[in-house]
Short mmCIF file of C-alpha atoms in Angstrom, two decimals:
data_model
loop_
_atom_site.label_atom_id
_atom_site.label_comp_id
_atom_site.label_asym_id
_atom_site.label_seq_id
_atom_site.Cartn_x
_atom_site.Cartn_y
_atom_site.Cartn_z
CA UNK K 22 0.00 0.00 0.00
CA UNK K 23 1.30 3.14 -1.08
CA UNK K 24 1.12 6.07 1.82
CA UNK K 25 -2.61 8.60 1.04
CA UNK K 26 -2.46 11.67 1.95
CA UNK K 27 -5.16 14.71 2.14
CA UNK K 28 -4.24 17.56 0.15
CA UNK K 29 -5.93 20.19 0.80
CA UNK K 30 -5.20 21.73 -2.66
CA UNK K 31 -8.01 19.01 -4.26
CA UNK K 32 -9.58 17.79 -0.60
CA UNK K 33 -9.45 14.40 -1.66
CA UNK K 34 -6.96 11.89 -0.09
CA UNK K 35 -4.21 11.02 -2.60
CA UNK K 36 -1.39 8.89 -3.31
CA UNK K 37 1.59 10.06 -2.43
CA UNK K 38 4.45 10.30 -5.02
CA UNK K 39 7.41 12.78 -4.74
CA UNK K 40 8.67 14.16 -7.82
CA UNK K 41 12.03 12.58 -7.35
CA UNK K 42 11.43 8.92 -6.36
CA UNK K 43 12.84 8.04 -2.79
CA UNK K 44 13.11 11.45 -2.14
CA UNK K 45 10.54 13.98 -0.47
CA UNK K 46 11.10 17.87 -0.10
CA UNK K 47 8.94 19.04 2.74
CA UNK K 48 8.07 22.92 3.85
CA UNK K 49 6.47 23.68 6.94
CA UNK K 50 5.58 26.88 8.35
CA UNK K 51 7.51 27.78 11.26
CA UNK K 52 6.87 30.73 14.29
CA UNK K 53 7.10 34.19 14.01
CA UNK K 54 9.84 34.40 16.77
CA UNK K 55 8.60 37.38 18.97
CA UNK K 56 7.45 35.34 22.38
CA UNK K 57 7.52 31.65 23.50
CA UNK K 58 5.59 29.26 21.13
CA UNK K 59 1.94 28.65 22.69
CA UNK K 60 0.37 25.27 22.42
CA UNK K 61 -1.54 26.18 19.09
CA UNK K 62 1.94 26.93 17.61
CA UNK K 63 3.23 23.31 19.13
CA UNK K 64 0.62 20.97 17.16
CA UNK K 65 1.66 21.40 13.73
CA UNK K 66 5.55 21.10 15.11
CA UNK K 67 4.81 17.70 16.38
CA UNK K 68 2.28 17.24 13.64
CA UNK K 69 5.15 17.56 11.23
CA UNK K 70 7.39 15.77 12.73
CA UNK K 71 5.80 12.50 13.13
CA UNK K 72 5.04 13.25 9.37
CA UNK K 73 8.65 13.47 8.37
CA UNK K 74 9.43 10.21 10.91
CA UNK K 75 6.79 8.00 9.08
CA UNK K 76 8.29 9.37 5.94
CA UNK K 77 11.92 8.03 6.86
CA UNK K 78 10.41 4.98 8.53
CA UNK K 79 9.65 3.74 5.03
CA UNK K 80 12.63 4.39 3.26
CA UNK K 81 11.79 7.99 1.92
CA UNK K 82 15.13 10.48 2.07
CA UNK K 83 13.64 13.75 3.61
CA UNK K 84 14.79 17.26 3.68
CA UNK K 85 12.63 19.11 6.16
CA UNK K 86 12.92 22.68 6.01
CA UNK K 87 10.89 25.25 8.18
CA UNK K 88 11.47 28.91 8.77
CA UNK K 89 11.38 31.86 11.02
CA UNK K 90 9.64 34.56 10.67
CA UNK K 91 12.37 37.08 12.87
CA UNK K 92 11.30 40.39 11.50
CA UNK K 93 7.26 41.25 11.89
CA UNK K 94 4.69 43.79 12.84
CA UNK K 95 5.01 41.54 16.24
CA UNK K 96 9.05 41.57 16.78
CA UNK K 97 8.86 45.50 15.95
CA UNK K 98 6.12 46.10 18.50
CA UNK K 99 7.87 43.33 21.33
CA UNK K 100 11.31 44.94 20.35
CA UNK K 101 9.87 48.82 21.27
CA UNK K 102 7.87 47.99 24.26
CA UNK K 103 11.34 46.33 25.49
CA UNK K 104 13.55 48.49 24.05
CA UNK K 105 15.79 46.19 22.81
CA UNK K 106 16.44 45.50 18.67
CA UNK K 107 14.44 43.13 16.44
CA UNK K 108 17.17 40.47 15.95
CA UNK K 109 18.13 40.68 19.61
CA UNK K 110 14.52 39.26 20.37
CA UNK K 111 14.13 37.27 18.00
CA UNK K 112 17.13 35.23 18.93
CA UNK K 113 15.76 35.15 22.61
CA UNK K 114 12.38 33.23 21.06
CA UNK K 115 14.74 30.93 18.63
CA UNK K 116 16.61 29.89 21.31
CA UNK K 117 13.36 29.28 23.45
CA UNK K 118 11.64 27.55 20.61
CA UNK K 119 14.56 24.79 19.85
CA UNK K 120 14.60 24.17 24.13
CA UNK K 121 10.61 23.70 24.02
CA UNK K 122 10.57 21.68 20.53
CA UNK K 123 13.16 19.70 21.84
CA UNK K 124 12.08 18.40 25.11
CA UNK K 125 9.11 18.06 22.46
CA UNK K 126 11.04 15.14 20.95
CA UNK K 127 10.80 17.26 17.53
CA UNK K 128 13.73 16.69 15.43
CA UNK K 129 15.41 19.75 14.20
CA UNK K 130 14.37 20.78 10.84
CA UNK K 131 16.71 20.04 8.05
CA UNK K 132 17.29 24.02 7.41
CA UNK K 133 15.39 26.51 9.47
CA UNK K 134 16.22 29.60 7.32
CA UNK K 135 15.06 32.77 8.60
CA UNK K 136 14.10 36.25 6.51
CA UNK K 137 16.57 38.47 8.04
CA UNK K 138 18.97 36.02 6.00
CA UNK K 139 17.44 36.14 2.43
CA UNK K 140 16.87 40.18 1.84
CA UNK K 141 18.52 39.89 -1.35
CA UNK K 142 16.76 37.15 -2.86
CA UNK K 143 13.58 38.40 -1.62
CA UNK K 144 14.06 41.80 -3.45
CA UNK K 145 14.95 39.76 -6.66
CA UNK K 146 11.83 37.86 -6.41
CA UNK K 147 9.51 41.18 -6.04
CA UNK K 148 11.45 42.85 -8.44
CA UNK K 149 10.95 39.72 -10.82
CA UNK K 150 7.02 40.20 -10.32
CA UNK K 151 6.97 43.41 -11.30
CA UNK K 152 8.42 42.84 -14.47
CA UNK K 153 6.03 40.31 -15.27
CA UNK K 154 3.43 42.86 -14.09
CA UNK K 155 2.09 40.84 -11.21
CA UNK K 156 3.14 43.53 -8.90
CA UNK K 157 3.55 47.60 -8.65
CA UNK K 158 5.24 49.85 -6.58
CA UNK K 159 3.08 52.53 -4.26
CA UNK K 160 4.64 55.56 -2.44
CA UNK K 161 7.19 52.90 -1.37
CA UNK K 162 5.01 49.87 -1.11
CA UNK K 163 4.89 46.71 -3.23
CA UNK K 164 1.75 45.35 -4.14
CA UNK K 165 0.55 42.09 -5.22
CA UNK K 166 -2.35 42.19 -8.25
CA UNK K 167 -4.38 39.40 -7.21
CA UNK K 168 -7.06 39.47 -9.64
CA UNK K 169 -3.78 39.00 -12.43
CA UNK K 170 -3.23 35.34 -11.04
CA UNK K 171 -6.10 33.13 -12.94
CA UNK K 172 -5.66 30.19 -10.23
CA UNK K 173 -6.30 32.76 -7.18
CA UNK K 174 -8.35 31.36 -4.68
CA UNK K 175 -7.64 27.46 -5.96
CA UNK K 176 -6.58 26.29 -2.03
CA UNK K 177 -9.34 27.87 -0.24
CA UNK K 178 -11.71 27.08 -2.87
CA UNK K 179 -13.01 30.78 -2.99
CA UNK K 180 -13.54 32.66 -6.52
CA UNK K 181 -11.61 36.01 -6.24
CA UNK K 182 -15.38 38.19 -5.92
CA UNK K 183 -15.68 36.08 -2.71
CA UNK K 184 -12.89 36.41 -0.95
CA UNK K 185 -12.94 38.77 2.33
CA UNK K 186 -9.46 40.49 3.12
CA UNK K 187 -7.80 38.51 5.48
CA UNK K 188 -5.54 38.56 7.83
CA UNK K 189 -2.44 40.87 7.41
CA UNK K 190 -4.05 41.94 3.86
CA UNK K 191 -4.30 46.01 4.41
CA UNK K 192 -6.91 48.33 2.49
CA UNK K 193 -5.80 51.91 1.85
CA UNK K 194 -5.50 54.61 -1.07
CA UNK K 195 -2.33 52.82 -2.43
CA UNK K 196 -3.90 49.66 -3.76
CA UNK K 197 -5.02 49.38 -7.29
CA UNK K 198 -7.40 46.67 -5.62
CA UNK K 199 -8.66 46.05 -2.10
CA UNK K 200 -7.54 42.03 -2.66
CA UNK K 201 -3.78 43.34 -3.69
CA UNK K 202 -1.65 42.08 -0.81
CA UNK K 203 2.12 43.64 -0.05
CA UNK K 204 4.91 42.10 -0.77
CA UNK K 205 7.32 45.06 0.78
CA UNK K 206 6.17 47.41 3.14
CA UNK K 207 7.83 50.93 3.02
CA UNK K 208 9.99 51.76 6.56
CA UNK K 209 8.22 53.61 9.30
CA UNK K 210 9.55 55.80 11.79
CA UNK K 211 11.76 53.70 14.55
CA UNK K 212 11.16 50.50 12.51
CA UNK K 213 13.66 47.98 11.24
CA UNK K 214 14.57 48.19 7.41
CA UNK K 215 16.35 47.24 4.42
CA UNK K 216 17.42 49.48 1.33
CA UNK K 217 15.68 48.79 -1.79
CA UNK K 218 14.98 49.87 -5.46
CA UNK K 219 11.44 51.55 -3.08
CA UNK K 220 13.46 52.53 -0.64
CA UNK K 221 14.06 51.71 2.77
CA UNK K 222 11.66 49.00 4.11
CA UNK K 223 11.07 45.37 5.05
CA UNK K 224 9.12 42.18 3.64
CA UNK K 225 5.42 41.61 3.51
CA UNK K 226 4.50 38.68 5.65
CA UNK K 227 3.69 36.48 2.70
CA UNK K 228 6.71 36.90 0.51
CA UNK K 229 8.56 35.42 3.11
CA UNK K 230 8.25 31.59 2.58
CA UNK K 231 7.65 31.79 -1.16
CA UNK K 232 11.44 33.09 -1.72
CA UNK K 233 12.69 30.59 1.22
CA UNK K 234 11.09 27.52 0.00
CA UNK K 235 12.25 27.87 -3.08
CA UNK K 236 15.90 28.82 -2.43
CA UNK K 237 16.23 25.89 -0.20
CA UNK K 238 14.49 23.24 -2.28
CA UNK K 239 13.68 24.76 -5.84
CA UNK K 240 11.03 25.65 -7.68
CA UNK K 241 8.35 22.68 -6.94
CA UNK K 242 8.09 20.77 -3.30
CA UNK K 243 6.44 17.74 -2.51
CA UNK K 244 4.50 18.97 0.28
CA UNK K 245 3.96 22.25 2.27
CA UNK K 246 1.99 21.85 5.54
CA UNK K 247 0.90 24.41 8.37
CA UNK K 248 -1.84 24.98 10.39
CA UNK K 249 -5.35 25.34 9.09
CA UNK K 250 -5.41 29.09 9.50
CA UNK K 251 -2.75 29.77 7.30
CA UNK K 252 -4.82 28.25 4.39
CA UNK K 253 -6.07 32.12 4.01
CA UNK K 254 -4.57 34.55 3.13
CA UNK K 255 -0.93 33.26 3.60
CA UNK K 256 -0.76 29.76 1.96
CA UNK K 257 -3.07 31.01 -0.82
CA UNK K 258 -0.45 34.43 -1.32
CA UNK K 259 2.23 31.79 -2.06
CA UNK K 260 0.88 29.86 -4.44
CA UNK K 261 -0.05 33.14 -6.44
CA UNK K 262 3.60 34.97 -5.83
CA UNK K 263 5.31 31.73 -6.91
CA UNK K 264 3.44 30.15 -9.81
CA UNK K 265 3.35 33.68 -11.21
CA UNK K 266 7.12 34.11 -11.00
CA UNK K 267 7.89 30.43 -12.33
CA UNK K 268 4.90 29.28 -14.04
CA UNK K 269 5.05 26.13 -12.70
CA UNK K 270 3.46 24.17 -9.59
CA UNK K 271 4.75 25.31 -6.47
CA UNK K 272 3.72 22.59 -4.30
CA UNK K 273 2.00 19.49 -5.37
CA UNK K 274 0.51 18.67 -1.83
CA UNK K 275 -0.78 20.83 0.89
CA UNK K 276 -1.29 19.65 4.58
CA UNK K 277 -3.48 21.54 6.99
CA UNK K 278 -3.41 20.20 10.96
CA UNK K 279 -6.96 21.58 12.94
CA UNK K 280 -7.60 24.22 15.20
CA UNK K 281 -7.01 23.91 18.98
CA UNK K 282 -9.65 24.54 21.73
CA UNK K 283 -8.50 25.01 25.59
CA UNK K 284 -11.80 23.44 27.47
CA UNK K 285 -13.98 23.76 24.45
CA UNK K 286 -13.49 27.20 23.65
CA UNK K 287 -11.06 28.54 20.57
CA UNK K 288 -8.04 29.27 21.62
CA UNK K 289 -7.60 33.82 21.12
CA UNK K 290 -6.22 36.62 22.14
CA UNK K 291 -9.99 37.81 23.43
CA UNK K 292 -10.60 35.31 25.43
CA UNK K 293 -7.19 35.18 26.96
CA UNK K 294 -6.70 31.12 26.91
CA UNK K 295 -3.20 31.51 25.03
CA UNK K 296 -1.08 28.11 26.89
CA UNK K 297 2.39 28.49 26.28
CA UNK K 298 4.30 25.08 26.12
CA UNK K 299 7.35 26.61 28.03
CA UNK K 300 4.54 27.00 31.02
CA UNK K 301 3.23 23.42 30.55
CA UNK K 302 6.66 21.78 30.79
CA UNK K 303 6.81 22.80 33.62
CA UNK K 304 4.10 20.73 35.44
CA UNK K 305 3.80 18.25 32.63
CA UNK K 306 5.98 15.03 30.90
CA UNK K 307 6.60 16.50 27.87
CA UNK K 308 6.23 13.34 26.29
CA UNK K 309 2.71 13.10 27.63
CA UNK K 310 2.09 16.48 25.56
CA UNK K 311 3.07 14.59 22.60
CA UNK K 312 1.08 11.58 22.98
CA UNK K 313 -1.81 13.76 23.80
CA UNK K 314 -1.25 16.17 20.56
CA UNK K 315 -1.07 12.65 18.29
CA UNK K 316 -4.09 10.66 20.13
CA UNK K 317 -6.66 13.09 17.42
CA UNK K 318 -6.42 12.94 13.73
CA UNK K 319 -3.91 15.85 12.82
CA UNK K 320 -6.78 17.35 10.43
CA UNK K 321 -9.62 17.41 13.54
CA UNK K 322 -9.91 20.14 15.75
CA UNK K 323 -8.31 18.86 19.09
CA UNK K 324 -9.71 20.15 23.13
CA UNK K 325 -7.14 20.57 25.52
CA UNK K 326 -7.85 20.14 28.96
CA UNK K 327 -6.30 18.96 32.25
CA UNK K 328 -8.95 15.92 32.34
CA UNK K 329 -7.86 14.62 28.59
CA UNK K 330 -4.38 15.09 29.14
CA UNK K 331 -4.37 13.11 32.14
CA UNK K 332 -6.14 10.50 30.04
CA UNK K 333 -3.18 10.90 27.90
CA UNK K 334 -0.93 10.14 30.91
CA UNK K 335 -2.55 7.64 32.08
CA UNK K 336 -2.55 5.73 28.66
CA UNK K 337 1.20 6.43 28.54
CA UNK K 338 1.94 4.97 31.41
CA UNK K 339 0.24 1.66 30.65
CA UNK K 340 2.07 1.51 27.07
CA UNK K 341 5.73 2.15 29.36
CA UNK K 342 4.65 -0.63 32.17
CA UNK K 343 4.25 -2.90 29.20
CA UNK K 344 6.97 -2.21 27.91
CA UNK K 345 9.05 -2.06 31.44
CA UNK K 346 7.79 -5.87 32.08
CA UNK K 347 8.99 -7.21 28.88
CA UNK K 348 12.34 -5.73 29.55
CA UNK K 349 12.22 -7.30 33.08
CA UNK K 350 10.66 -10.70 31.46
CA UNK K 351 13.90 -11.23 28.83
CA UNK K 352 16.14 -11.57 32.21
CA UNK K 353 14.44 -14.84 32.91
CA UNK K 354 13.36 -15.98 29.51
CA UNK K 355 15.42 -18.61 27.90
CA UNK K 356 15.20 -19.85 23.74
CA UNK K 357 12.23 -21.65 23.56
CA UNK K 358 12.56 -22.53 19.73
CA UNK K 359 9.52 -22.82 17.40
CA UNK K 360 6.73 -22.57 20.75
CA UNK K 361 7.65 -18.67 19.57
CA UNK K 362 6.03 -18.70 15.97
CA UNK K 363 2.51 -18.27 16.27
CA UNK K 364 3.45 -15.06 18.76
CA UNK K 365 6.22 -13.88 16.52
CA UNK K 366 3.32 -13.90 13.39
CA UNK K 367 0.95 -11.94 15.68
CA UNK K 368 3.34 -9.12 16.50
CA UNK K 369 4.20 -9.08 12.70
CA UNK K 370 0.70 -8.61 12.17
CA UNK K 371 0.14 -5.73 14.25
CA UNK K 372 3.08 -3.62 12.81
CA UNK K 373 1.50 -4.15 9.35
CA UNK K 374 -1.33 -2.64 10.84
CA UNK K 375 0.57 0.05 12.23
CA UNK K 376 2.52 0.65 8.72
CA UNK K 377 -1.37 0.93 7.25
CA UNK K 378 -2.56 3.03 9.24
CA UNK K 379 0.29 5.62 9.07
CA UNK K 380 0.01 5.05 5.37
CA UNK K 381 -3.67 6.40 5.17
CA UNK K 382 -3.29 9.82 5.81
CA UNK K 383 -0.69 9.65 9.10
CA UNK K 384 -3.77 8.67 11.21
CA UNK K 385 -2.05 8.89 14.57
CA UNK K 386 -4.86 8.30 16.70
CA UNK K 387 -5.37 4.81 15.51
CA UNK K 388 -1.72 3.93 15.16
CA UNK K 389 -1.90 4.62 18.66
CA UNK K 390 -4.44 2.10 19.31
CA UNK K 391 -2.63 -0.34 17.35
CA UNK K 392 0.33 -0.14 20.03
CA UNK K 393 -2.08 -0.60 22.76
CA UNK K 394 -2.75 -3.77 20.62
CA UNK K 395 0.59 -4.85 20.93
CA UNK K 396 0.82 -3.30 24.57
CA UNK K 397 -2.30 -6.49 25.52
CA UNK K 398 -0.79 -8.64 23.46
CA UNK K 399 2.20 -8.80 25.26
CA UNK K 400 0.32 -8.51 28.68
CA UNK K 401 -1.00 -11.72 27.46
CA UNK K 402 2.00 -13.49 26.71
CA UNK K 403 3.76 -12.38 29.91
CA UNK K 404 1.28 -14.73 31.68
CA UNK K 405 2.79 -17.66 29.67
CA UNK K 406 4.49 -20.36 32.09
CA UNK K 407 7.43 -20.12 30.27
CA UNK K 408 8.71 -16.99 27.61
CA UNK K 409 10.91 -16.83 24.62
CA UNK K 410 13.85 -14.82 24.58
CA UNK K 411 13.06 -14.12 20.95
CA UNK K 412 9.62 -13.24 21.30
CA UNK K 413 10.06 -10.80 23.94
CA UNK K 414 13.12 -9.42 22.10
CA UNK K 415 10.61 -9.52 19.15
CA UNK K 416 7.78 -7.33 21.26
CA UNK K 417 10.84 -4.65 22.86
CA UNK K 418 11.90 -4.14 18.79
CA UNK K 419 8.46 -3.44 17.45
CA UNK K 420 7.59 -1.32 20.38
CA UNK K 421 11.01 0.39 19.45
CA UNK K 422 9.86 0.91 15.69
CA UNK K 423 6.46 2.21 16.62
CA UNK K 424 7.25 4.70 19.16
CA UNK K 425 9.98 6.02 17.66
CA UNK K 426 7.76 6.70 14.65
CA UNK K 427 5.35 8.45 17.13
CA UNK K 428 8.06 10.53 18.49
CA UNK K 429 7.61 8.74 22.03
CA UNK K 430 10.69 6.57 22.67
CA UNK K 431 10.93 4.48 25.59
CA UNK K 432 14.20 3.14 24.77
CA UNK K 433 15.90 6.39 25.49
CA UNK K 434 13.55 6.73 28.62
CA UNK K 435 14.86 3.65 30.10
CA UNK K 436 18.56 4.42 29.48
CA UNK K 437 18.16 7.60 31.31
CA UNK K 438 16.58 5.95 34.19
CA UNK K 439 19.05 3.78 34.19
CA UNK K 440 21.87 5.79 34.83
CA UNK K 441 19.71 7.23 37.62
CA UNK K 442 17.44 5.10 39.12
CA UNK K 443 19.34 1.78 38.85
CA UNK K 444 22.66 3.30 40.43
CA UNK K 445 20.39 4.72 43.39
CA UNK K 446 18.73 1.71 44.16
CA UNK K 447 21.70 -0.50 44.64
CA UNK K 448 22.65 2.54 46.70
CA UNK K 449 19.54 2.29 48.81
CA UNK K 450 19.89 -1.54 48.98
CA UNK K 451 23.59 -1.40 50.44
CA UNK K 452 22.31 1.26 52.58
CA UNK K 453 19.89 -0.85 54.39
CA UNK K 454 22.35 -3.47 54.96
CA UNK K 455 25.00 -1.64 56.11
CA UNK K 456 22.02 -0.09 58.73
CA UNK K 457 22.76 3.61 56.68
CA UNK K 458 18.21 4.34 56.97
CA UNK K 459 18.92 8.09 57.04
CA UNK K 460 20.88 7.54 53.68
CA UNK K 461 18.02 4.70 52.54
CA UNK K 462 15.39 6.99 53.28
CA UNK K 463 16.93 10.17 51.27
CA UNK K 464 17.22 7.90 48.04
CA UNK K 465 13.41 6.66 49.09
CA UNK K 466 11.86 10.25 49.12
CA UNK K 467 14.19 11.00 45.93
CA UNK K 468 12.37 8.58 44.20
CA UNK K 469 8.75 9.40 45.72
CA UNK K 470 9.43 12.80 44.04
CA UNK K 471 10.43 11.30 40.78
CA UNK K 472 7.12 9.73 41.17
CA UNK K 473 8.95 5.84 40.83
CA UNK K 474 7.41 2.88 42.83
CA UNK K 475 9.13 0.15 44.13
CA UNK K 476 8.20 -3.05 44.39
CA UNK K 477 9.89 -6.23 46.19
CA UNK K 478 9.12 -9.61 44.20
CA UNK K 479 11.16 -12.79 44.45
CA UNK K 480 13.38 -11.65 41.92
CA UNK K 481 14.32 -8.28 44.21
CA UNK K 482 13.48 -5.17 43.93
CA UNK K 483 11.89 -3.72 41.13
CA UNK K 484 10.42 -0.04 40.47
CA UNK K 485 8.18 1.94 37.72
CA UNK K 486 6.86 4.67 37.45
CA UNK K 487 3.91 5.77 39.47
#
C-alpha cells in the first residue's frame, strides 16, 4: 500500500508520489519568533514531525525545512515595548523555541532559514514580479495584483469576488485593488529596514516563505503543511507569488493540521486562553504532551484540557509498564525454539497494521491504538508459564519501531533511568544493609518525588513509574 495523503489543494486523499522517487522535499511553516511558542503553535511542530518520521520509517530520504519569521509587525512592537532590537529578540524566542521543541522530541528541521537572511533574494523575487506585471510599486510599497493570477483562490476554494481580506491583507489609497496584498512594506519611523529599489523597508509577511522555500528546495516541493489558518490569506499568497514568478506548480501537496480549543473554547487573544508550552513543561511530561497532541487525527480540531491530558498520561503509562515488564521478562526468559512462531506472526501482524494506518493519511490516533494492541498482546503473553527470549526481544523491537515513529521513545527513557534510578537503588539496597536508613530513606523520598514505585518480588526489587 502506497502512503494517502489529504491535500488540501483538491480535498481528496491522494497517493503520495514525490517528484524525485525516494526522495521527499517538505516545507512547513515555522513561528514568528517574537514570544515563547503557545500550544496552538506546538501541534503542527509535532504534527510535522511524526510526518517526516513516518516518511523516513519507510525508506523515503527527507529534507525538512521550516522557517522563522524574525522580523514582523510583532518583533517591531515586542522589540519597542522592550527596548531592545528586532534580531536581539528574535534570537531570545529561537533559542526558546529549539529548548521547548526539543524536550518536544521534535527533530530539528533540516534548514530553518530565517528572513533576516534572504533580503537579497527576496528583493529579486519582487522585483521579478513586477516585471512580469504581477506587482507595482506605491509611495514605497509593493503590491501584489491578485485578480492577475487566474488560479487565485484554488486552495481555499473561494472565486476572487468572494474572498474577504484577510488577515495581514491592508486596504488603503495605495492599492489598485482592495484584494492586492504587499509584498514590501515601506519603513516607518523607529522600525527595522532594508534598502531597496522603493526605498528603505522590510518584507510583507507572505513573501517570506515563497522566496525561502524555493531557495532551499527549488522551484516545486512535494509537500507544504501548516496549520489550518494559514490556508487564508498566507498559503493562498504563495501559491499566487510563486506560480506567477515560475509558471510552474509550487507545491504538489498541501497539509493543513486543525484548530485547537482550551476546554472547548477557541483558543484567542480575546478570550485570553493563550497556553504556552514553556509554562506546561513545567508541570507536565513532555512526552505526555506529545502523545496527547497525536491521540486526534492531525486534520480534527483537538480540546485541551487537564482531564484529557491526564487520560493521555494515564494511557502512557500503561504503554511504558508494558513495555518495562517485557524488559524485566527477557532476564528470565530462555530460547524456547519454534513454541515462539505463532506469537512472533501476531506481533508481525500488528506492525503491518501500524505501517497501514500511518500510510492512510498519518492517522495517529489509531496507530496509537494499534500499540495498545501490541501493549495487551504482550500482557498476554507475559502470563505464559514459560517466555521466549526471541519473542520478547521480538515485542521490545516493534515497540522500538512504533514509538519512535510516534516521536515517544521508551528506549531512550529507560537508558536515562538507568543511569539514575538503577545506580540509586543499589545505593539504597547497600544502605539498608550496612544499617545507613537516614541515607536509605533520602534515596526513598528521591524517588517518591520522581514519582517511581518500588516493588519487592522474588526476583528483588523492582520499580516503575507511578
Amino acid at each position: 500500500m502506497s502512503i494517502q495523503l489529504f491535500n488540501s489543494l483538491s480535498r481528496e486523499k491522494e497517493a503520495f508520489i514525490p517528484l524525485e522517487e525516494g526522495k521527499v522535499k517538505m516545507y512547513v511553516c515555522g513561528p514568528t519568533v517574537y514570544n515563547y511558542i503557545h500550544i496552538g503553535n506546538a501541534r503542527p511542530v509535532i504534527v510535522y514531525d511524526t510526518v517526516r518520521r513516518h516518511l523516513e520509517y519507510r525508506g523515503y530520504d527527507v529534507t525538512y525545512v521550516s522557517n522563522f519569521t524574525d522580523v514582523d509587525d510583532k518583533l517591531i512592537k515586542a522589540a519597542n515595548e522592550l527596548g531592545e532590537e528586532v534580531p536581539q529578540i528574535a534570537e531570545r524566542f529561537i533559542h526558546a523555541y529549539f529548548e521547548d521543541t526539543k524536550a518536544l522530541g521534535c527533530e530539528e528541521a533540516d534548514i530553518h532559514p530565517r528572513v533576516m537572511d534572504h533580503m537579497p533574494q527576496i528583493i529579486e523575487f519582487i522585483e521579478a514580479l513586477i516585471e512580469k506585471g504581477f506587482a507595482y510599486e506605491s509611495q514605497g510599497d509593493v503590491y501584489y495584483r491578485t485578480r492577475k493570477f487566474e488560479g487565485y483562490g484554488k486552495l481555499s476554494h473561494q472565486s476572487v469576488d468572494e474572498l474577504k481580506i484577510g488577515a495581514r491583507i491592508e486596504t488603503g489609497d495605495k492599492k489598485e485593488d482592495e484584494l492586492d496584498f504587499a509584498l514590501w512594506k515601506a519603513a516607518k519611523p523607529n522600525e527595522i529596514f532594508w534598502e531597496s529599489p522603493w526605498g528603505k523597508g522590510r518584507p510583507g509577511w507572505h513573501i517570506e516563505c515563497s522566496v525561502m522555500a524555493r531557495e532551499h528546495l527549488g522551484d516545486t516541493i512535494d509537500i507544504h503543511a501548516g496549520g489550518q489558518d494559514l490556508t487564508f490569506p498566507h498559503h493562498e499568497n504563495e501559491i499566487a507569488q510563486s506560480e506567477a514568478l515560475t509558471g510552474k506548480t509550487f507545491a504538489r501537496y498541501w497539509m493543513h493540521n486543525g484548530y485547537i480549543n482550551i476546554d472547548n473554547e477557541k483558543m484567542s487573544k480575546s478570550l485570553n486562553n493563550f497556553v504556552l508550552v514553556n509554562d506546561i513543561l513545567k508541570e507536565l511530561d513532555p512526552q505526555v504532551l506529545r502523545f496527547f497532541m497525536l491521540s486526534v487525527h492531525y486534520r480534527h480540531p483537538i480540546n485541551y484540557s487537564r482531564e484529557l491530558v491526564e487520560d493521555a498520561r494515564a494511557g502512557l503509562d500503561r504503554l511504558r509498564t508494558a513495555y518495562s515488564n517485557l524488559k524485566h521478562r527477557l532476564r528470565a526468559s530462555a530460547d524456547l525454539g519454534d513454541h515462539s512462531d505463532i506469537w512472533l506472526s501476531k506481533i508481525e501482524e500488528i506492525k503491518n497494521e501500524f505501517v497501514d494506518t500511518m500510510d492512510d493519511d498519518f492517522n495517529t490516533a489509531n496507530a496509537i491504538s494499534k500499540v495498545f494492541d501490541l501493549s495487551r498482546l504482550s500482557n498476554t503473553y507475559l502470563m505464559e508459564k514459560q517466555t521466549s527470549t526471541n519473542v520478547i526481544q521480538a515485542f521490545i523491537q516493534t515497540f522500538d519501531e512504533l514509538v519512535a515513529v510516534l516521536g515517544v521513545p521508551f528506549k531512550q527513557e529507560e537508558e536515562l533511568l538507568d543511569a539514575e534510578v538503577e545506580a540509586l537503588l543499589q545505593e539504597r539496597i547497600e544502605a539498608r544493609k550496612n544499617r545507613d536508613f537516614a541515607r536509605a530513606d533520602e534515596i526513598r523520598d528521591l524517588f517518591k518525588e520522581k514519582n517511581i514505585i518500588l516493588e519487592d518480588t522474588a526476583q528483588g526489587t523492582r520499580w516503575k513509574r507511578g
